[in-house]
Short mmCIF file of C-alpha atoms and ligand atoms in Angstrom, two decimals:
data_model
loop_
_atom_site.label_atom_id
_atom_site.label_comp_id
_atom_site.label_asym_id
_atom_site.label_seq_id
_atom_site.Cartn_x
_atom_site.Cartn_y
_atom_site.Cartn_z
CA MET G 1 -0.60 -0.20 -0.15
CA THR G 2 1.48 3.48 -1.10
CA ARG G 3 1.00 5.76 1.58
CA LEU G 4 1.36 10.03 -0.20
CA PRO G 5 3.41 12.34 1.12
CA PRO G 6 1.93 13.97 4.28
CA GLU G 7 2.01 16.98 2.92
CA ALA G 8 -1.85 17.34 2.15
CA PRO G 9 -4.05 18.26 5.83
CA PRO G 10 -4.16 15.61 8.30
CA ARG G 11 -7.82 14.87 8.01
CA PHE G 12 -7.11 14.32 4.39
CA GLU G 13 -5.24 11.32 2.86
CA ALA G 14 -5.58 9.38 -0.75
CA ARG G 15 -4.44 5.55 -0.31
CA ILE G 16 -3.08 3.85 -3.52
CA LEU G 17 -3.74 -0.09 -3.76
CA PRO G 18 -2.23 -3.03 -5.65
CA GLY G 19 -5.52 -4.36 -7.11
CA LEU G 20 -9.23 -3.37 -6.52
CA PRO G 21 -9.47 -6.36 -4.60
CA ALA G 22 -6.85 -4.77 -2.28
CA LEU G 23 -8.42 -0.81 -2.26
CA ALA G 24 -12.11 -3.56 -1.52
CA GLU G 25 -10.33 -4.80 1.52
CA GLU G 26 -8.29 -1.30 3.04
CA ALA G 27 -12.09 -0.32 2.36
CA ALA G 28 -13.86 -2.51 4.43
CA ARG G 29 -11.42 -2.07 6.48
CA GLN G 30 -12.07 1.16 6.88
CA PHE G 31 -15.93 1.11 6.79
CA GLN G 32 -15.63 -1.49 9.83
CA SER G 33 -13.29 1.43 11.73
CA ALA G 34 -16.05 3.42 11.36
CA ALA G 35 -19.21 1.27 12.23
CA LYS G 36 -17.09 0.70 16.06
CA GLU G 37 -16.37 3.89 17.07
CA SER G 38 -20.13 5.49 15.77
CA ILE G 39 -21.94 2.46 17.28
CA ALA G 40 -19.91 2.78 20.56
CA ALA G 41 -19.86 6.36 20.60
CA ARG G 42 -23.81 6.89 19.74
CA GLY G 43 -25.22 3.31 19.27
CA ALA G 44 -25.85 3.24 16.00
CA PHE G 45 -23.78 3.21 12.91
CA LYS G 46 -25.49 5.46 9.99
CA VAL G 47 -24.13 4.61 6.88
CA ALA G 48 -24.51 6.69 2.91
CA LEU G 49 -23.05 3.85 -0.03
CA SER G 50 -22.23 5.23 -3.61
CA GLY G 51 -24.27 3.85 -6.65
CA GLY G 52 -21.77 3.12 -9.53
CA SER G 53 -20.00 -0.51 -9.97
CA THR G 54 -17.21 -0.02 -8.17
CA PRO G 55 -18.93 -0.74 -4.58
CA CYS G 56 -19.55 -3.79 -5.07
CA ALA G 57 -16.41 -5.18 -4.73
CA LEU G 58 -16.43 -3.50 -1.08
CA HIS G 59 -20.13 -5.40 -0.99
CA GLU G 60 -18.38 -8.55 -1.84
CA ARG G 61 -16.05 -8.06 1.07
CA LEU G 62 -18.70 -6.88 4.05
CA THR G 63 -20.19 -10.43 3.19
CA LYS G 64 -17.19 -12.21 3.84
CA ALA G 65 -15.40 -13.23 7.05
CA PRO G 66 -13.95 -11.34 8.93
CA PHE G 67 -15.89 -8.85 8.24
CA ARG G 68 -20.12 -10.58 7.92
CA ARG G 69 -18.99 -11.19 11.84
CA GLY G 70 -17.33 -8.28 12.80
CA ILE G 71 -19.07 -5.59 12.10
CA GLU G 72 -23.02 -5.53 14.57
CA TRP G 73 -25.45 -5.18 11.10
CA LYS G 74 -28.07 -4.81 13.24
CA ARG G 75 -27.20 -1.31 14.35
CA THR G 76 -26.51 0.06 11.07
CA LEU G 77 -28.46 2.03 9.18
CA PHE G 78 -27.95 2.17 5.31
CA PHE G 79 -28.81 5.49 3.52
CA PHE G 80 -27.61 6.69 0.12
CA GLY G 81 -25.73 9.35 -1.89
CA ASP G 82 -27.67 9.59 -4.95
CA GLU G 83 -30.38 7.25 -6.97
CA ARG G 84 -31.33 7.56 -10.49
CA CYS G 85 -34.53 7.89 -11.04
CA VAL G 86 -35.66 4.53 -11.88
CA PRO G 87 -37.98 2.51 -10.14
CA PRO G 88 -36.51 0.00 -7.03
CA ASP G 89 -36.17 -2.89 -9.45
CA SER G 90 -34.56 -1.16 -12.10
CA ASP G 91 -30.90 -2.90 -13.25
CA ARG G 92 -29.83 1.08 -12.92
CA SER G 93 -31.35 1.57 -9.14
CA ASN G 94 -28.24 1.50 -6.87
CA TYR G 95 -31.07 0.91 -4.40
CA ARG G 96 -31.31 -2.83 -6.34
CA MET G 97 -27.35 -3.37 -6.42
CA ALA G 98 -26.49 -2.70 -3.17
CA ARG G 99 -29.56 -4.68 -2.14
CA ARG G 100 -28.57 -8.01 -4.12
CA THR G 101 -24.34 -7.07 -2.93
CA LEU G 102 -25.16 -6.22 0.88
CA PHE G 103 -28.72 -6.41 2.21
CA GLU G 104 -29.85 -9.76 0.97
CA PRO G 105 -26.15 -11.62 1.38
CA LEU G 106 -26.20 -10.34 5.02
CA GLY G 107 -29.55 -10.84 5.80
CA ILE G 108 -30.13 -6.63 5.84
CA ARG G 109 -33.54 -6.17 7.44
CA GLU G 110 -35.61 -3.46 4.96
CA GLU G 111 -36.27 -1.63 8.32
CA ARG G 112 -32.69 -0.32 8.52
CA THR G 113 -32.30 0.48 5.06
CA PHE G 114 -33.31 4.07 3.69
CA ARG G 115 -33.41 4.21 -0.56
CA ILE G 116 -34.47 7.11 -2.31
CA ARG G 117 -38.11 6.43 -4.30
CA GLY G 118 -36.71 6.21 -7.46
CA GLU G 119 -39.68 5.68 -8.64
CA ASP G 120 -41.40 9.18 -8.00
CA PRO G 121 -41.25 11.83 -9.51
CA PRO G 122 -38.40 13.29 -8.67
CA LYS G 123 -38.84 16.71 -6.66
CA ARG G 124 -41.14 14.56 -4.46
CA ALA G 125 -38.45 12.49 -4.50
CA ALA G 126 -35.72 14.73 -3.49
CA GLU G 127 -38.59 15.73 -0.49
CA GLY G 128 -39.30 13.16 0.76
CA TYR G 129 -35.76 11.49 0.89
CA ALA G 130 -35.42 15.15 2.92
CA GLY G 131 -37.94 13.90 5.32
CA ILE G 132 -36.62 10.99 6.19
CA LEU G 133 -33.41 12.13 6.18
CA GLU G 134 -35.10 14.24 9.15
CA GLU G 135 -37.16 11.94 11.24
CA GLN G 136 -33.29 9.22 11.20
CA PHE G 137 -31.21 12.36 12.11
CA PRO G 138 -33.58 13.76 14.65
CA GLY G 139 -32.24 17.69 15.63
CA GLU G 140 -29.54 17.55 13.86
CA ARG G 141 -30.10 20.59 11.19
CA ARG G 142 -28.06 18.86 8.44
CA PRO G 143 -27.82 14.31 8.77
CA ARG G 144 -24.42 14.04 10.13
CA PHE G 145 -23.48 10.48 8.63
CA ASP G 146 -21.05 8.50 9.97
CA LEU G 147 -19.27 7.12 6.67
CA ILE G 148 -20.40 8.65 3.57
CA LEU G 149 -18.57 6.26 0.17
CA LEU G 150 -18.54 8.12 -3.02
CA GLY G 151 -16.96 7.26 -6.19
CA LEU G 152 -15.81 9.59 -9.05
CA GLY G 153 -16.00 9.53 -12.37
CA ALA G 154 -14.66 10.44 -15.05
CA ASP G 155 -15.80 13.50 -15.32
CA GLY G 156 -15.33 13.66 -11.53
CA HIS G 157 -18.64 14.29 -10.65
CA THR G 158 -19.70 12.39 -7.83
CA ALA G 159 -22.80 10.78 -6.50
CA SER G 160 -25.27 12.63 -8.98
CA LEU G 161 -22.75 16.68 -9.00
CA PHE G 162 -22.15 16.59 -12.64
CA PRO G 163 -20.57 19.71 -13.61
CA GLY G 164 -22.21 22.73 -14.14
CA THR G 165 -26.06 20.77 -12.62
CA ARG G 166 -28.11 22.87 -10.93
CA ALA G 167 -27.60 20.73 -7.20
CA LEU G 168 -23.84 21.89 -7.81
CA SER G 169 -24.94 25.22 -6.03
CA VAL G 170 -27.28 23.80 -3.25
CA ARG G 171 -26.68 24.57 0.07
CA ASP G 172 -30.43 25.00 2.21
CA ARG G 173 -31.41 21.48 1.23
CA SER G 174 -29.45 18.43 2.41
CA VAL G 175 -30.82 16.32 -0.96
CA ALA G 176 -31.31 17.81 -4.44
CA ALA G 177 -33.36 16.12 -7.88
CA ASN G 178 -30.81 16.97 -10.50
CA TRP G 179 -31.38 17.11 -14.49
CA VAL G 180 -27.89 15.04 -15.62
CA PRO G 181 -27.57 16.33 -19.34
CA GLN G 182 -24.82 13.91 -19.49
CA VAL G 183 -26.53 10.63 -19.10
CA GLY G 184 -29.92 12.69 -19.97
CA SER G 185 -32.00 11.30 -16.92
CA TRP G 186 -33.05 12.54 -13.73
CA ARG G 187 -31.41 11.45 -10.60
CA VAL G 188 -31.40 12.94 -6.18
CA THR G 189 -28.08 13.46 -4.50
CA LEU G 190 -27.05 14.73 -1.58
CA THR G 191 -25.30 17.68 -1.72
CA TYR G 192 -22.39 19.32 -0.90
CA PRO G 193 -23.94 20.79 3.12
CA ALA G 194 -24.44 17.41 3.35
CA LEU G 195 -21.71 15.54 1.56
CA ASN G 196 -20.10 17.98 3.84
CA ALA G 197 -20.99 17.39 7.57
CA ALA G 198 -20.08 13.42 7.70
CA ARG G 199 -17.71 12.49 10.37
CA ARG G 200 -15.78 10.41 7.83
CA VAL G 201 -16.12 10.26 3.59
CA VAL G 202 -14.80 7.54 1.41
CA PHE G 203 -13.75 7.73 -2.29
CA LEU G 204 -13.19 4.69 -4.12
CA VAL G 205 -12.01 5.10 -7.39
CA ALA G 206 -10.60 2.04 -10.02
CA GLY G 207 -9.90 2.30 -13.41
CA ALA G 208 -7.46 4.12 -15.70
CA GLU G 209 -10.35 6.17 -16.44
CA LYS G 210 -10.09 8.02 -13.45
CA ALA G 211 -6.15 8.57 -13.30
CA ALA G 212 -6.21 12.34 -14.94
CA VAL G 213 -9.24 13.69 -12.90
CA ALA G 214 -8.09 11.57 -9.60
CA ALA G 215 -4.52 12.99 -10.25
CA ALA G 216 -6.39 16.50 -10.57
CA ILE G 217 -7.91 16.20 -7.24
CA VAL G 218 -5.81 14.65 -5.06
CA GLY G 219 -2.64 16.07 -6.60
CA LYS G 220 -5.05 19.26 -4.65
CA ARG G 221 -3.94 20.31 -8.80
CA SER G 222 -7.25 21.11 -9.46
CA SER G 223 -9.25 20.78 -6.94
CA SER G 224 -12.10 22.88 -6.65
CA ALA G 225 -12.69 22.64 -10.43
CA PHE G 226 -14.73 19.42 -10.27
CA PRO G 227 -17.44 18.30 -8.18
CA ALA G 228 -16.11 15.86 -6.36
CA GLY G 229 -12.86 18.14 -5.52
CA ARG G 230 -15.58 20.11 -3.49
CA VAL G 231 -15.65 17.35 -1.42
CA ARG G 232 -14.44 18.43 1.81
CA PRO G 233 -15.85 17.49 4.97
CA ARG G 234 -15.66 20.14 7.35
CA GLN G 235 -15.67 19.00 10.58
CA GLY G 236 -14.81 14.79 9.64
CA SER G 237 -12.78 12.86 7.28
CA LEU G 238 -11.31 12.61 3.88
CA LEU G 239 -9.93 9.56 2.42
CA TRP G 240 -9.21 8.96 -0.71
CA LEU G 241 -8.63 4.86 -2.10
CA LEU G 242 -7.56 4.19 -5.88
CA ASP G 243 -6.26 1.54 -7.20
CA GLU G 244 -2.65 1.30 -9.07
CA GLU G 245 -4.54 2.48 -12.38
CA ALA G 246 -6.27 5.46 -10.77
CA GLY G 247 -3.79 6.42 -9.12
CA ALA G 248 -1.27 6.50 -12.12
CA TYR G 249 -0.52 10.10 -12.02
CA LEU G 250 -0.08 10.89 -8.52
C1 LIG F 1 -24.04 6.63 -9.40
C2 LIG F 1 -23.29 6.84 -8.82
C3 LIG F 1 -21.95 7.68 -9.39
C4 LIG F 1 -20.50 6.87 -9.54
C5 LIG F 1 -19.48 6.77 -10.50
C6 LIG F 1 -18.35 6.12 -10.62
O1 LIG F 1 -24.77 6.23 -9.31
O2 LIG F 1 -23.46 6.23 -10.70
O3 LIG F 1 -23.14 8.08 -7.86
O4 LIG F 1 -21.57 9.19 -9.11
O5 LIG F 1 -20.11 6.85 -8.29
O6 LIG F 1 -20.01 7.04 -10.98
O7 LIG F 1 -18.81 4.90 -10.57
P1 LIG F 1 -18.21 3.63 -10.96
O8 LIG F 1 -17.91 2.97 -9.37
O9 LIG F 1 -19.64 2.55 -12.10
O10 LIG F 1 -17.19 4.03 -11.84
#
């Protein structure tokens, strides 16, 4: 595991792992560490999962030893960083991916999973999710997730915060409906106020197609030029986990 030089602020760290399995292993360790810390401190672990394909390797790793029995799943509440505006049984649904790769294999009861209702009209889905977050994070002006997992697109997007889209400028809400012309569809996404309220944010980045944008962000050469570069938890830690291909230019 390659650690980058410590010139970045202490709460920012990037690690390059030798391949996707090693990245998944380190991400699972981070997940377990966050769970133990949160449950010890607050009795529960509230995590927002990432969409896309990279998290599948982490999900699969969590369903096996030592993590399967090493995490208090009954005290873990699962949320989502974003969702495509599709029904929950669509093969494009982030919820469906999580259900198949994580919830079903671990036997997670549905009442501990809080999905974004992609089948609803986008704005109603966003309002509904904001209501769920208010219920699950009572008394908190912004939901303070114990861990938010995020991915990175080759264009620098994260969650469903795509370059040039309106949700990038939302500062008064935790959740927004976002028309994404790059994919020609609506999405629902956590906004920067929610992302940057997290105790821990971990990016999972794999693949050569991410190398240039990862270097621009993680190398802090032009971090805020990309949506993912503006994820900087105000009172939390930020960890970038990259495989060797994605970290090739770092
Ligand atoms: C989504 C994700 C999105 C994803 C990136 C990276 O709904 O698709 O939230 O932000 O994390 O596009 O996706 P991969 O992991 O598939 O490269």
